[in-house]
Amino acid sequence: MQEIIQAISVAAVRIKKAIEFSDTGYSEHTNKTGDTQLKLDIASDLIIEEEFSKVPSVKTVISEEKDEAKLLHEEGRYIVGYDPLDGSSLIDVNLAVGSIFGIYENGMSGSDLICAVYVVYGPRVEMVVAWSKVTLYRLNESGKFIKIKEIKLNEKGKLNATGATQKGWAAYHKKLIDEIFADGYRLRYSGGMVPDLHQILLKGGGLFSYPSTTDALKGKLRMVFEVFPFAFVFEKAGGGAIDGKRRILELKPSHLHDTTPCFFGSNEEIKRVLNEYAKH
Ligand code: AHG
Ligand code: MN
Ligand code: MN
């Protein structure tokens, strides 16, 4: 596992450089979800694949930017699912973006996940590794990730990050979100799940939601590359992750690019969602 985390660290430094200095325009390609890919989405995907191709324990990689899984080492043990550049449409406005990794064994269901890592490219580059614990690292001047601290969520937080277009929300979802705000929670939403979830994790807790909407019944965020890894991080940090009714890590995708509604948060907020959603 250490060599996989090391490969991610090397890829992160390369991606940060690409974000800072290379072309931020769109390519002529779309990915499996139908998003037009930025040149940087494609470049980041290639950087990560290149670094994993040097790690014999990585059997297969599957990325948000690849239509199919790709075999790297026949004898390898792990499957790595990743979103090379999450929030890439925020690059042109110079907001923080990220990379998300799920390290799976045997299959690509939530229960096959054994480690999750994400990198935030903000004013500083930080990496969070969830294994038995959740640890925050920060890139230093010499290009090394230095351990900063362990991340633990409080039982209850103060932030509310509300995703998806409100006109597509179910009435009961709107009621739940309105009640949370009425209790004094503050809105925090940049439109990049990596910095938005990172903020909730580091500020002690709160709720991030990306629900089912009338035009996207299964939400927008992809299980294998985005939702499972963050569910793993939130559970290991002492919080929870659900689709409204079930634990995210009990879900099984039928296709690699499947999406699911999702809620990540500290325990009080997750209980609150479960109670409200159980009525519908
Ligand atoms: P990506 O850039 O990999 O396609 O993902 C963007 C995602 C996620 O980061 C964010 O939480 C969500 O899209 C925002 O969507 P809305 O603008 O619909 O809230
Ligand atoms: Mn993404
Ligand atoms: Mn992406």
XYZ file of N, CA and C in Angstrom, residues 136-267:
396
model
N -3.763 13.694 7.694
C -3.560 14.843 6.802
C -2.065 15.090 6.604
N -1.655 15.207 5.342
C -0.271 15.537 4.991
C -0.273 16.836 4.189
N 0.842 17.574 4.262
C 0.949 18.806 3.469
C 2.283 18.817 2.737
N 2.245 19.283 1.483
C 3.451 19.337 0.650
C 4.360 20.470 1.142
N 5.623 20.145 1.361
C 6.556 21.190 1.818
C 7.389 21.742 0.658
N 8.300 22.657 0.973
C 9.081 23.334 -0.077
C 9.971 22.382 -0.853
N 10.346 21.264 -0.223
C 11.222 20.312 -0.925
C 10.440 19.263 -1.706
N 9.125 19.448 -1.807
C 8.341 18.511 -2.604
C 8.009 17.219 -1.868
N 8.026 17.261 -0.506
C 7.684 16.064 0.280
C 6.393 16.299 1.053
N 5.588 15.238 1.187
C 4.378 15.359 2.001
C 4.721 15.079 3.465
N 4.442 16.051 4.317
C 4.763 15.953 5.744
C 3.476 15.733 6.537
N 3.514 14.801 7.476
C 2.324 14.534 8.295
C 1.978 15.749 9.153
N 0.723 16.166 9.114
C 0.291 17.312 9.914
C -0.471 16.831 11.154
N -1.509 16.007 10.926
C -2.291 15.527 12.075
C -3.256 14.420 11.639
N -3.900 13.822 12.638
C -4.987 12.898 12.343
C -6.307 13.666 12.323
N -7.210 13.255 11.444
C -8.489 13.966 11.329
C -9.585 13.160 12.020
N -10.321 13.817 12.906
C -11.442 13.197 13.626
C -12.622 14.153 13.558
N -13.775 13.658 13.183
C -14.949 14.521 13.138
C -15.580 14.645 14.520
N -16.156 15.811 14.798
C -16.979 15.947 16.006
C -18.303 15.228 15.758
N -19.089 15.042 16.808
C -20.397 14.387 16.649
C -21.359 15.254 15.844
N -21.125 16.575 15.865
C -22.044 17.513 15.215
C -21.227 18.697 14.731
N -21.561 19.213 13.546
C -20.815 20.354 13.017
C -21.692 21.560 12.783
N -21.170 22.505 11.977
C -21.899 23.766 11.768
C -22.059 24.117 10.293
N -21.473 23.289 9.390
C -21.481 23.656 7.972
C -22.484 22.823 7.192
N -23.064 23.440 6.171
C -24.039 22.747 5.331
C -23.691 23.012 3.867
N -23.274 21.978 3.164
C -22.881 22.085 1.752
C -23.954 21.391 0.926
N -24.741 22.179 0.204
C -25.948 21.649 -0.440
C -25.772 21.585 -1.950
N -25.639 20.375 -2.477
C -25.392 20.206 -3.906
C -26.647 20.021 -4.733
N -26.482 20.164 -6.044
C -27.503 19.945 -7.083
C -28.462 21.121 -7.204
N -29.088 21.199 -8.371
C -29.971 22.327 -8.677
C -31.240 22.253 -7.819
N -31.515 23.322 -7.090
C -32.623 23.273 -6.123
C -33.973 23.022 -6.767
N -34.174 23.491 -7.998
C -35.505 23.284 -8.597
C -35.769 21.802 -8.875
N -34.711 20.984 -8.831
C -34.896 19.542 -9.032
C -34.974 18.749 -7.730
N -34.886 19.433 -6.588
C -34.928 18.723 -5.301
C -36.346 18.212 -5.005
N -36.443 17.099 -4.283
C -37.740 16.643 -3.766
C -38.147 17.607 -2.653
N -39.474 17.739 -2.437
C -39.974 18.670 -1.407
C -39.418 18.297 -0.034
N -39.305 16.981 0.258
C -38.823 16.595 1.598
C -37.331 16.884 1.756
N -36.585 16.864 0.640
C -35.171 17.227 0.731
C -35.047 18.729 1.033
N -35.865 19.523 0.370
C -35.830 20.971 0.604
C -36.199 21.286 2.056
N -37.210 20.577 2.559
C -37.643 20.799 3.949
C -36.488 20.495 4.908
N -35.798 19.378 4.669
C -34.673 18.989 5.527
C -33.572 20.052 5.507
N -33.218 20.501 4.310
C -32.140 21.493 4.183
C -32.556 22.821 4.829
N -33.805 23.226 4.613
C -34.299 24.469 5.231
C -34.227 24.381 6.751
N -34.598 23.230 7.298
C -34.581 23.068 8.765
C -33.146 23.129 9.310
N -32.219 22.555 8.536
C -30.817 22.576 8.980
C -30.314 24.025 9.014
N -30.620 24.784 7.963
C -30.220 26.203 7.972
C -30.918 26.963 9.108
N -32.198 26.637 9.345
C -32.951 27.344 10.409
C -32.314 27.082 11.773
N -31.581 25.959 11.902
C -30.894 25.655 13.165
C -29.544 26.362 13.287
N -29.195 27.193 12.300
C -27.978 28.006 12.434
C -26.781 27.539 11.630
N -26.939 26.472 10.834
C -25.803 26.007 10.005
C -25.480 27.050 8.948
N -24.198 27.129 8.575
C -23.774 28.091 7.555
C -23.504 27.385 6.231
N -23.866 28.064 5.139
C -23.662 27.498 3.799
C -22.200 27.563 3.398
N -21.661 26.429 2.948
C -20.313 26.397 2.373
C -20.385 25.489 1.161
N -20.231 26.036 -0.046
C -20.304 25.201 -1.249
C -19.548 25.865 -2.375
N -18.444 25.253 -2.787
C -17.653 25.846 -3.874
C -18.009 25.214 -5.204
N -18.591 23.976 -5.168
C -18.849 23.237 -6.393
C -17.727 22.263 -6.718
N -16.792 22.103 -5.798
C -15.755 21.065 -5.927
C -15.894 20.177 -4.699
N -16.204 18.893 -4.900
C -16.471 18.072 -3.713
C -15.222 17.888 -2.854
N -14.040 17.932 -3.470
C -12.830 17.717 -2.669
C -12.654 18.856 -1.645
N -12.558 20.136 -2.085
C -12.437 21.188 -1.069
C -13.662 21.302 -0.167
N -14.860 21.034 -0.700
C -16.064 21.148 0.134
C -16.071 20.094 1.247
N -15.693 18.872 0.915
C -15.650 17.823 1.941
C -14.446 17.999 2.861
N -13.351 18.472 2.299
C -12.141 18.725 3.091
C -12.455 19.770 4.174
N -13.202 20.791 3.789
C -13.564 21.833 4.752
C -14.401 21.254 5.893
N -15.369 20.411 5.548
C -16.210 19.804 6.593
C -15.351 18.930 7.516
N -14.431 18.163 6.922
C -13.572 17.286 7.739
C -12.676 18.089 8.678
N -12.129 19.198 8.183
C -11.159 19.941 8.990
C -11.808 20.933 9.954
N -13.042 21.309 9.665
C -13.729 22.235 10.580
C -14.605 21.452 11.561
N -14.400 20.172 11.669
C -15.058 19.396 12.727
C -16.344 18.709 12.332
N -16.990 19.117 11.246
C -18.195 18.392 10.835
C -19.224 19.255 10.152
N -20.382 18.647 9.892
C -21.455 19.307 9.153
C -22.038 18.311 8.175
N -22.631 18.809 7.103
C -23.269 17.916 6.130
C -22.957 18.363 4.709
N -22.643 17.404 3.840
C -22.529 17.630 2.398
C -23.586 16.742 1.769
N -24.416 17.302 0.905
C -25.430 16.463 0.250
C -25.391 16.652 -1.253
N -25.544 15.557 -1.982
C -25.792 15.626 -3.416
C -26.918 14.644 -3.695
N -28.174 15.155 -3.640
C -29.336 14.256 -3.655
C -29.751 13.820 -5.060
N -30.765 12.977 -5.080
C -31.471 12.640 -6.307
C -32.232 13.891 -6.739
N -32.295 14.154 -8.042
C -33.078 15.297 -8.521
C -34.025 14.814 -9.618
N -34.956 15.668 -10.001
C -35.935 15.244 -11.012
C -35.249 14.892 -12.338
N -34.146 15.567 -12.661
C -33.477 15.245 -13.926
C -32.339 14.238 -13.765
N -31.939 13.919 -12.547
C -30.893 12.906 -12.321
C -31.267 12.130 -11.058
N -32.078 11.066 -11.284
C -32.615 10.326 -10.127
C -31.517 9.720 -9.266
N -30.404 9.369 -9.894
C -29.293 8.779 -9.135
C -28.202 9.793 -8.834
N -28.568 11.074 -8.828
C -27.593 12.113 -8.502
C -26.556 12.269 -9.590
N -25.418 12.867 -9.231
C -24.388 13.152 -10.226
C -23.068 12.464 -9.897
N -22.813 12.276 -8.629
C -21.464 11.849 -8.229
C -21.300 10.336 -8.393
N -20.129 9.957 -8.892
C -19.884 8.563 -9.287
C -19.377 7.726 -8.110
N -19.972 6.520 -8.002
C -19.652 5.652 -6.854
C -18.166 5.324 -6.758
N -17.625 4.735 -7.843
C -16.283 4.135 -7.758
C -15.182 5.182 -7.594
N -15.343 6.341 -8.256
C -14.251 7.327 -8.276
C -14.391 8.424 -7.231
N -15.616 8.698 -6.787
C -15.826 9.854 -5.907
C -16.505 9.480 -4.591
N -17.614 8.755 -4.702
C -18.474 8.570 -3.523
C -17.935 7.506 -2.560
N -17.514 6.346 -3.078
C -16.977 5.308 -2.174
C -15.719 5.805 -1.437
N -14.740 6.401 -2.162
C -13.559 6.847 -1.422
C -13.891 7.838 -0.297
N -14.761 8.804 -0.585
C -15.089 9.764 0.479
C -15.932 9.131 1.588
N -16.761 8.148 1.241
C -17.536 7.446 2.282
C -16.574 6.770 3.251
N -15.525 6.171 2.698
C -14.508 5.494 3.500
C -13.808 6.506 4.414
N -13.446 7.664 3.848
C -12.778 8.713 4.642
C -13.687 9.155 5.800
N -14.950 9.431 5.480
C -15.853 9.946 6.530
C -16.097 8.901 7.623
N -16.256 7.641 7.241
C -16.469 6.617 8.280
C -15.229 6.477 9.153
N -14.058 6.440 8.529
C -12.821 6.274 9.319
C -12.557 7.496 10.208
N -13.093 8.670 9.802
C -12.906 9.879 10.619
C -13.966 9.971 11.719
N -14.825 8.961 11.817
C -15.812 8.928 12.900
C -17.165 9.505 12.517
N -17.387 9.751 11.229
C -18.685 10.246 10.764
C -19.384 9.181 9.938
N -20.234 9.598 8.994
C -20.970 8.623 8.195
C -21.172 9.082 6.769
N -21.641 8.116 5.938
C -21.941 8.404 4.531
C -23.082 7.497 4.116
N -24.161 8.093 3.614
C -25.360 7.325 3.237
C -25.902 7.825 1.896
N -26.801 7.003 1.299
C -27.459 7.476 0.069
C -28.834 8.075 0.390
N -29.117 8.252 1.653
C -30.429 8.707 2.127
C -30.984 7.656 3.079
N -30.845 6.386 2.653
C -31.392 5.293 3.464
C -30.358 4.254 3.874
N -29.380 4.019 2.979
C -28.395 2.952 3.259
C -26.989 3.508 3.374
N -26.134 2.725 4.043
C -24.712 3.068 4.085
C -24.159 3.000 2.672
N -23.418 4.016 2.277
C -22.819 4.044 0.942
C -21.940 2.807 0.715
N -21.171 2.414 1.731
C -20.201 1.331 1.521
C -20.864 -0.044 1.391
N -22.200 -0.093 1.485
C -22.905 -1.364 1.217
C -23.430 -1.411 -0.217
N -23.240 -0.330 -0.976
C -23.775 -0.292 -2.346
C -22.847 -1.023 -3.315
N -23.468 -1.581 -4.376
C -22.702 -2.276 -5.419
C -23.065 -1.658 -6.761
N -22.098 -1.087 -7.456
C -22.436 -0.509 -8.773
C -22.702 -1.603 -9.804
N -23.630 -1.365 -10.735
C -23.806 -2.352 -11.820
C -22.861 -2.013 -12.965
N -22.495 -0.754 -13.089
C -21.532 -0.326 -14.112
C -20.495 0.565 -13.439
N -19.292 0.585 -14.008
C -18.189 1.328 -13.384
C -18.474 2.815 -13.216
N -19.290 3.378 -14.110
C -19.512 4.831 -14.054
C -20.841 5.191 -13.374
N -21.464 4.223 -12.666
C -22.744 4.497 -11.989
C -22.624 5.604 -10.946
N -23.707 6.364 -10.802
C -23.750 7.440 -9.808
C -24.724 7.063 -8.685
N -24.676 7.795 -7.596
C -25.628 7.586 -6.498
C -25.857 8.904 -5.752
N -27.080 9.109 -5.249
C -27.265 10.230 -4.330
C -26.356 10.004 -3.123
N -25.883 11.055 -2.493
C -24.972 10.831 -1.358
C -25.005 11.959 -0.341
N -24.752 11.564 0.889
C -24.678 12.478 2.032
C -23.456 12.085 2.841
N -22.613 13.038 3.155
C -21.436 12.786 3.991
C -21.514 13.745 5.166
N -21.196 13.264 6.366
C -21.229 14.212 7.472
C -20.845 13.618 8.789
N -20.998 14.438 9.826
C -20.778 13.921 11.169
C -22.053 13.197 11.605
N -21.958 12.458 12.709
C -23.024 11.511 13.056
C -24.402 12.140 13.255
